[in-house]
mmCIF file of C-alpha atoms and ligand atoms in Angstrom:
data_model
loop_
_atom_site.group_PDB
_atom_site.id
_atom_site.type_symbol
_atom_site.label_atom_id
_atom_site.label_comp_id
_atom_site.label_asym_id
_atom_site.label_seq_id
_atom_site.Cartn_x
_atom_site.Cartn_y
_atom_site.Cartn_z
ATOM 1 C CA MET A 1 0.000 0.000 0.000
ATOM 2 C CA ALA A 2 1.643 3.185 -1.185
ATOM 3 C CA ARG A 3 1.081 6.391 0.657
ATOM 4 C CA PRO A 4 0.109 9.235 -1.696
ATOM 5 C CA GLY A 5 2.290 12.320 -1.929
ATOM 6 C CA ALA A 6 2.125 14.653 1.034
ATOM 7 C CA GLY A 7 -0.491 17.393 0.826
ATOM 8 C CA LYS A 8 -2.769 15.648 -1.634
ATOM 9 C CA LEU A 9 -5.084 14.219 0.940
ATOM 10 C CA GLY A 10 -7.504 16.307 3.026
ATOM 11 C CA ARG A 11 -8.105 15.500 6.674
ATOM 12 C CA ASN A 12 -11.699 14.505 5.954
ATOM 13 C CA ASP A 13 -10.976 12.458 2.821
ATOM 14 C CA PRO A 14 -11.187 8.688 3.059
ATOM 15 C CA CYS A 15 -7.843 7.284 4.183
ATOM 16 C CA TYR A 16 -5.546 5.968 1.458
ATOM 17 C CA CYS A 17 -5.289 2.595 3.148
ATOM 18 C CA GLY A 18 -8.873 1.707 2.232
ATOM 19 C CA SER A 19 -10.089 1.296 5.800
ATOM 20 C CA GLY A 20 -13.136 3.416 4.988
ATOM 21 C CA ARG A 21 -12.357 5.806 7.844
ATOM 22 C CA LYS A 22 -11.459 9.453 7.414
ATOM 23 C CA TYR A 23 -7.761 10.138 6.952
ATOM 24 C CA LYS A 24 -7.628 12.236 10.165
ATOM 25 C CA ASP A 25 -9.038 9.316 12.175
ATOM 26 C CA CYS A 26 -6.831 6.719 10.565
ATOM 27 C CA HIS A 27 -3.284 7.097 9.213
ATOM 28 C CA LEU A 28 -2.907 10.837 9.813
ATOM 29 C CA ARG A 29 -2.860 10.249 13.536
ATOM 30 C CA GLN A 30 -0.369 7.404 13.251
ATOM 31 C CA GLU A 31 1.853 9.541 11.063
ATOM 32 C CA GLU A 32 1.844 12.426 13.494
ATOM 33 C CA GLU A 33 2.685 10.113 16.349
ATOM 34 C CA TRP A 34 5.519 8.634 14.308
ATOM 35 C CA ARG A 35 6.942 12.063 13.516
ATOM 36 C CA SER A 36 6.932 13.285 17.095
ATOM 37 C CA GLN A 37 8.444 10.007 18.304
ATOM 38 C CA GLN A 38 11.243 10.358 15.751
ATOM 39 C CA LEU A 39 11.855 13.946 16.811
ATOM 40 C CA ARG A 40 12.134 12.870 20.442
ATOM 41 C CA LEU A 41 14.620 10.174 19.402
ATOM 42 C CA ARG A 42 16.735 12.779 17.671
ATOM 43 C CA ASN A 43 16.871 14.833 20.858
ATOM 44 C CA ALA A 44 17.659 11.760 22.974
ATOM 45 C CA GLN A 45 20.691 11.136 20.794
ATOM 46 C CA ASP A 46 22.507 14.165 22.230
ATOM 47 C CA ASP A 47 21.875 13.109 25.812
ATOM 48 C CA LEU A 48 23.013 9.563 25.138
ATOM 49 C CA ILE A 49 26.267 10.726 23.531
ATOM 50 C CA LYS A 50 26.938 13.028 26.507
ATOM 51 C CA ARG A 51 26.309 10.146 28.884
ATOM 52 C CA ILE A 52 28.693 7.890 26.943
ATOM 53 C CA MET A 53 31.417 10.565 26.906
ATOM 54 C CA ASN A 54 31.031 11.029 30.636
ATOM 55 C CA LEU A 55 31.593 7.310 31.205
ATOM 56 C CA ALA A 56 34.645 7.425 28.913
ATOM 57 C CA ILE A 57 36.255 10.269 30.870
ATOM 58 C CA ASN A 58 35.810 8.277 34.073
ATOM 59 C CA ALA A 59 37.030 4.963 32.656
ATOM 60 C CA ASP A 60 39.915 2.901 34.039
ATOM 61 C CA ALA A 61 43.186 4.829 33.611
ATOM 62 C CA GLY A 62 45.066 1.747 32.401
ATOM 63 C CA ASP A 63 42.501 1.101 29.677
ATOM 64 C CA LEU A 64 42.578 4.736 28.588
ATOM 65 C CA GLN A 65 46.356 4.681 28.377
ATOM 66 C CA THR A 66 46.495 1.439 26.367
ATOM 67 C CA ALA A 67 43.806 2.695 24.029
ATOM 68 C CA PHE A 68 45.599 6.037 23.669
ATOM 69 C CA ASP A 69 48.822 4.367 22.520
ATOM 70 C CA ARG A 70 46.947 2.267 19.958
ATOM 71 C CA TYR A 71 44.912 5.141 18.572
ATOM 72 C CA TRP A 72 47.848 7.570 18.287
ATOM 73 C CA ASN A 73 50.295 4.876 17.174
ATOM 74 C CA GLY A 74 52.885 6.033 19.716
ATOM 75 C CA ARG A 75 53.013 9.577 18.317
ATOM 76 C CA TYR A 76 51.921 11.254 21.562
ATOM 77 C CA ARG A 77 52.142 10.606 25.262
ATOM 78 C CA PHE A 78 48.988 10.194 27.336
ATOM 79 C CA GLU A 79 49.913 13.305 29.366
ATOM 80 C CA GLN A 80 49.438 15.308 26.158
ATOM 81 C CA LEU A 81 45.788 14.281 25.763
ATOM 82 C CA ALA A 82 44.381 17.734 26.597
ATOM 83 C CA GLU A 83 46.594 19.400 23.978
ATOM 84 C CA LEU A 84 45.400 17.171 21.155
ATOM 85 C CA ASN A 85 42.181 19.094 20.563
ATOM 86 C CA THR A 86 44.415 21.903 19.321
ATOM 87 C CA TRP A 87 47.289 19.932 17.816
ATOM 88 C CA GLU A 88 45.226 17.322 15.998
ATOM 89 C CA GLY A 89 41.848 18.915 15.205
ATOM 90 C CA TYR A 90 39.609 17.787 18.091
ATOM 91 C CA GLY A 91 42.068 14.934 18.635
ATOM 92 C CA ALA A 92 41.174 14.487 22.311
ATOM 93 C CA ASP A 93 37.433 14.333 21.603
ATOM 94 C CA ARG A 94 37.937 12.039 18.618
ATOM 95 C CA PHE A 95 40.034 9.731 20.797
ATOM 96 C CA MET A 96 37.451 9.613 23.595
ATOM 97 C CA THR A 97 34.747 8.723 21.055
ATOM 98 C CA TRP A 98 36.940 5.954 19.650
ATOM 99 C CA PHE A 99 37.648 4.714 23.160
ATOM 100 C CA ALA A 100 33.924 4.502 23.944
ATOM 101 C CA PHE A 101 32.765 2.866 20.710
ATOM 102 C CA ASP A 102 35.761 0.831 19.516
ATOM 103 C CA TYR A 103 38.163 -0.079 22.296
ATOM 104 C CA ARG A 104 37.483 -3.499 23.764
ATOM 105 C CA GLN A 105 38.351 -3.902 27.396
ATOM 106 C CA ALA A 106 39.532 -7.101 29.086
ATOM 107 C CA ASP A 107 36.020 -8.594 29.225
ATOM 108 C CA GLY A 108 35.590 -8.113 25.457
ATOM 109 C CA HIS A 109 33.099 -5.297 25.893
ATOM 110 C CA THR A 110 33.404 -1.797 24.546
ATOM 111 C CA LEU A 111 32.137 0.913 26.828
ATOM 112 C CA VAL A 112 29.031 1.243 24.631
ATOM 113 C CA SER A 113 28.318 -2.493 24.517
ATOM 114 C CA ARG A 114 28.734 -2.804 28.287
ATOM 115 C CA LEU A 115 26.358 0.087 28.824
ATOM 116 C CA ALA A 116 23.847 -1.657 26.539
ATOM 117 C CA ALA A 117 24.300 -4.967 28.381
ATOM 118 C CA THR A 118 23.658 -3.350 31.763
ATOM 119 C CA MET A 119 20.946 -1.016 30.512
ATOM 120 C CA ASP A 120 18.349 -2.283 32.972
ATOM 121 C CA GLU A 121 20.423 -1.309 36.005
ATOM 122 C CA ARG A 122 21.052 2.157 34.670
ATOM 123 C CA ASP A 123 19.225 5.382 34.802
ATOM 124 C CA LEU A 124 18.521 5.629 31.047
ATOM 125 C CA THR A 125 15.399 7.112 29.502
ATOM 126 C CA PRO A 126 13.184 4.811 27.377
ATOM 127 C CA LEU A 127 14.366 6.592 24.232
ATOM 128 C CA GLU A 128 18.022 6.139 25.164
ATOM 129 C CA ARG A 129 17.261 2.439 25.671
ATOM 130 C CA GLN A 130 15.768 2.346 22.217
ATOM 131 C CA LEU A 131 18.852 3.916 20.603
ATOM 132 C CA LEU A 132 21.643 2.174 22.470
ATOM 133 C CA PRO A 133 21.355 -1.422 21.100
ATOM 134 C CA ASN A 134 21.806 -0.086 17.570
ATOM 135 C CA TRP A 135 25.050 1.619 18.531
ATOM 136 C CA ILE A 136 26.900 -1.480 19.804
ATOM 137 C CA ASP A 137 28.474 -2.274 16.434
ATOM 138 C CA ILE A 138 29.282 1.297 15.451
ATOM 139 C CA ARG A 139 32.989 1.787 14.785
ATOM 140 C CA LEU A 140 35.309 4.413 13.352
ATOM 141 C CA LYS A 141 35.046 4.259 9.543
ATOM 142 C CA PRO A 142 35.884 6.332 6.469
ATOM 143 C CA TYR A 143 33.086 7.827 4.335
ATOM 144 C CA ARG A 144 32.972 10.056 1.298
ATOM 145 C CA VAL A 145 30.522 12.959 0.900
ATOM 146 C CA GLU A 146 28.547 12.213 -2.273
ATOM 147 C CA ARG A 147 25.859 14.906 -2.235
ATOM 148 C CA LEU A 148 25.196 17.901 -0.017
ATOM 149 C CA HIS A 149 21.712 19.019 0.992
ATOM 150 C CA PRO A 150 22.152 22.552 2.335
ATOM 151 C CA ASN A 151 20.914 22.858 5.929
ATOM 152 C CA ALA A 152 19.599 19.313 5.840
ATOM 153 C CA GLY A 153 22.580 16.974 5.663
ATOM 154 C CA ALA A 154 24.373 14.897 3.081
ATOM 155 C CA ASP A 155 24.422 11.558 1.283
ATOM 156 C CA ILE A 156 27.604 9.813 2.195
ATOM 157 C CA ARG A 157 29.193 6.554 1.069
ATOM 158 C CA ASN A 158 31.025 4.046 3.202
ATOM 159 C CA LEU A 159 34.472 3.915 1.553
ATOM 160 C CA LEU A 160 34.915 0.235 2.441
ATOM 161 C CA THR A 161 31.570 -1.278 1.459
ATOM 162 C CA ASP A 162 30.207 1.401 -0.920
ATOM 163 C CA GLU A 163 26.994 1.438 1.111
ATOM 164 C CA GLU A 164 25.205 4.801 0.995
ATOM 165 C CA LEU A 165 23.866 6.465 4.126
ATOM 166 C CA ILE A 166 21.987 9.623 4.887
ATOM 167 C CA LEU A 167 23.765 11.925 7.287
ATOM 168 C CA ALA A 168 20.854 14.032 8.525
ATOM 169 C CA ASP A 169 23.028 16.181 10.713
ATOM 170 C CA SER A 170 22.247 19.700 9.476
ATOM 171 C CA HIS A 171 24.794 21.194 11.831
ATOM 172 C CA ALA A 172 27.559 18.838 10.692
ATOM 173 C CA SER A 173 26.591 19.342 7.056
ATOM 174 C CA LEU A 174 27.600 23.004 7.251
ATOM 175 C CA ARG A 175 31.175 21.859 7.741
ATOM 176 C CA LEU A 176 31.115 19.253 4.965
ATOM 177 C CA GLU A 177 32.494 19.673 1.479
ATOM 178 C CA LEU A 178 31.505 17.734 -1.596
ATOM 179 C CA GLY A 179 33.851 14.813 -2.284
ATOM 180 C CA GLU A 180 35.733 15.084 0.989
ATOM 181 C CA VAL A 181 36.408 12.074 3.193
ATOM 182 C CA ILE A 182 35.251 12.008 6.775
ATOM 183 C CA VAL A 183 36.583 9.547 9.319
ATOM 184 C CA GLY A 184 34.182 9.316 12.196
ATOM 185 C CA HIS A 185 31.417 7.503 14.069
ATOM 186 C CA LEU A 186 28.014 7.562 12.400
ATOM 187 C CA VAL A 187 25.147 6.459 14.625
ATOM 188 C CA PRO A 188 21.635 5.544 13.400
ATOM 189 C CA VAL A 189 18.866 7.532 15.078
ATOM 190 C CA ASP A 190 15.426 8.381 13.638
ATOM 191 C CA THR A 191 13.702 6.822 10.613
ATOM 192 C CA PRO A 192 11.583 9.213 8.540
ATOM 193 C CA LEU A 193 8.132 8.136 7.445
ATOM 194 C CA GLY A 194 8.194 6.146 4.228
ATOM 195 C CA ARG A 195 11.860 5.140 4.544
ATOM 196 C CA ASN A 196 13.317 1.798 5.599
ATOM 197 C CA THR A 197 16.694 3.131 6.581
ATOM 198 C CA PRO A 198 17.497 5.427 9.487
ATOM 199 C CA ASN A 199 19.047 8.845 9.417
ATOM 200 C CA TYR A 200 22.595 8.899 10.732
ATOM 201 C CA TYR A 201 24.293 11.511 12.923
ATOM 202 C CA LEU A 202 27.896 12.083 13.861
ATOM 203 C CA ALA A 203 28.794 10.949 17.366
ATOM 204 C CA GLY A 204 31.647 13.212 18.372
ATOM 205 C CA PRO A 205 33.805 15.115 15.894
ATOM 206 C CA ALA A 206 35.127 13.580 12.674
ATOM 207 C CA ALA A 207 38.414 14.082 10.861
ATOM 208 C CA HIS A 208 37.886 15.844 7.532
ATOM 209 C CA LEU A 209 40.215 14.836 4.681
ATOM 210 C CA THR A 210 40.589 16.245 1.178
ATOM 211 C CA PRO A 211 38.986 14.346 -1.754
ATOM 212 C CA ASP A 212 42.359 13.061 -3.049
ATOM 213 C CA THR A 213 42.693 10.839 0.042
ATOM 214 C CA ALA A 214 39.741 8.569 -0.873
ATOM 215 C CA GLU A 215 41.580 6.197 -3.215
ATOM 216 C CA PRO A 216 44.789 5.800 -1.184
ATOM 217 C CA LEU A 217 42.697 5.279 1.946
ATOM 218 C CA ARG A 218 40.813 2.477 0.199
ATOM 219 C CA THR A 219 44.100 0.876 -0.868
ATOM 220 C CA PHE A 220 45.449 1.240 2.667
ATOM 221 C CA ALA A 221 42.357 -0.453 4.119
ATOM 222 C CA ASN A 222 42.638 -3.240 1.541
ATOM 223 C CA ILE A 223 46.211 -3.975 2.588
ATOM 224 C CA HIS A 224 45.063 -4.327 6.187
ATOM 225 C CA LEU A 225 42.222 -6.638 5.167
ATOM 226 C CA VAL A 226 44.583 -8.889 3.178
ATOM 227 C CA ALA A 227 46.907 -9.005 6.204
ATOM 228 C CA LEU A 228 44.008 -9.928 8.510
ATOM 229 C CA ARG A 229 42.966 -12.678 6.094
ATOM 230 C CA ARG A 230 46.342 -14.341 6.438
ATOM 231 C CA GLU A 231 45.347 -15.025 10.020
ATOM 232 C CA ARG A 232 41.679 -15.623 9.297
ATOM 233 C CA PRO A 233 40.767 -16.317 5.656
ATOM 234 C CA GLN A 234 37.064 -15.620 6.232
ATOM 235 C CA ALA A 235 37.591 -12.141 7.656
ATOM 236 C CA GLY A 236 35.686 -9.252 6.061
ATOM 237 C CA TRP A 237 35.374 -5.497 6.497
ATOM 238 C CA SER A 238 33.269 -5.866 9.622
ATOM 239 C CA ASP A 239 36.039 -7.927 11.248
ATOM 240 C CA LEU A 240 38.682 -5.401 10.272
ATOM 241 C CA VAL A 241 36.789 -2.431 11.721
ATOM 242 C CA ARG A 242 35.846 -4.362 14.853
ATOM 243 C CA GLU A 243 39.462 -5.246 15.567
ATOM 244 C CA ARG A 244 41.632 -2.546 13.993
ATOM 245 C CA SER A 245 39.660 0.618 13.381
ATOM 246 C CA GLU A 246 42.526 2.667 14.859
ATOM 247 C CA ILE A 247 44.324 2.231 11.518
ATOM 248 C CA PHE A 248 42.023 4.887 10.059
ATOM 249 C CA ASN A 249 43.384 7.368 12.558
ATOM 250 C CA HIS A 250 46.923 6.271 11.705
ATOM 251 C CA PHE A 251 46.142 7.245 8.115
ATOM 252 C CA VAL A 252 44.756 10.620 9.246
ATOM 253 C CA LEU A 253 47.830 11.153 11.408
ATOM 254 C CA MET A 254 50.191 10.724 8.457
ATOM 255 C CA LEU A 255 48.500 13.349 6.268
ATOM 256 C CA PRO A 256 50.145 16.722 5.810
ATOM 257 C CA THR A 257 48.216 19.562 7.424
ATOM 258 C CA ASP A 258 49.251 22.412 5.121
ATOM 259 C CA LYS A 259 48.789 21.325 1.508
ATOM 260 C CA PRO A 260 48.129 18.046 -0.331
ATOM 261 C CA ASP A 261 51.227 15.891 -0.741
ATOM 262 C CA PRO A 262 50.386 12.869 -2.946
ATOM 263 C CA GLU A 263 53.947 11.513 -2.788
ATOM 264 C CA ARG A 264 53.920 11.386 0.980
ATOM 265 C CA ILE A 265 50.619 9.469 0.911
ATOM 266 C CA GLU A 266 51.942 7.070 -1.741
ATOM 267 C CA ARG A 267 55.064 6.417 0.315
ATOM 268 C CA PHE A 268 53.009 5.722 3.440
ATOM 269 C CA VAL A 269 50.771 3.244 1.596
ATOM 270 C CA ALA A 270 53.835 1.519 0.061
ATOM 271 C CA GLU A 271 55.486 1.249 3.483
ATOM 272 C CA THR A 272 52.310 -0.206 4.962
ATOM 273 C CA ARG A 273 52.178 -2.776 2.155
ATOM 274 C CA GLN A 274 55.819 -3.713 2.714
ATOM 275 C CA ARG A 275 55.424 -3.944 6.479
ATOM 276 C CA LEU A 276 52.215 -5.999 6.508
ATOM 277 C CA LEU A 277 52.473 -8.076 3.347
ATOM 278 C CA GLY A 278 56.259 -8.289 2.922
ATOM 279 C CA GLU A 279 57.261 -10.328 -0.106
ATOM 280 C CA GLU A 280 53.823 -10.090 -1.645
ATOM 281 C CA ALA A 281 54.168 -6.348 -1.897
ATOM 282 C CA GLU A 282 53.502 -6.379 -5.643
ATOM 283 C CA GLN A 283 50.452 -8.599 -5.442
ATOM 284 C CA ASN A 284 47.187 -6.925 -6.182
ATOM 285 C CA VAL A 285 44.697 -6.851 -3.375
ATOM 286 C CA GLU A 286 41.461 -8.539 -4.312
ATOM 287 C CA GLU A 287 38.481 -7.209 -2.435
ATOM 288 C CA ARG A 288 37.769 -3.523 -2.312
HETATM 289 ZN ZN1 LIG B 301 -5.474 4.478 7.071
#
């Protein structure tokens, strides 16, 4: 049953579903309820992210330190954390988001998955409880901005799987540029009426990279996937991001901050290939 275009149907017309009732007494009411529920979900998103960040700040110091070294690849010392917002474009906030969503602690849980597992003992609102289970598998990933919708968001493509998502973050979209690559955490939130897929929002800040980084970043990710498959032949993108998503920050960390430097990027990708794949350095990587 297809819903007719918005605005065509009067409140007192028979409902499009064929129930015989007036539209206002049938689907109009359901649609209004849906819309306000989705709006409330969108607001709950902010509170849930704040709650998660608060837990991250108060996490075990040993875990934070281990995670810090992995994420920054030894470039900085943990004592420098506070400076990284300036030195590395929201680096401290990006790290804390990665810690909460991606870093697995000794019991195998991330901070987000543990919060979801203990949801019933916690002081979460019903809407936060609704959002949280869908955030367990969210990890740091690279995306490319495919289309911009001014003041509404953007269509973005997962650089690893080519899957397209709608980033409905109007605030974030003001900072986006067509074709650029963003490396960040995209969380599903509300689902507009008539769509099967949710709108996504940015949890925490993202790193913004120039369009020329898309292809080398894909190649770089491929090299890591081939290396992972030497240990586990069945491994796919989801395994790579679950276990090694910090590599995307290592790529960001290597990029020059002043102007594009394609040779530097090429060299970094070649070194990664040599280091991880050794003698098979010339072999073409199969899966994109
Ligand atoms: Zn109806």
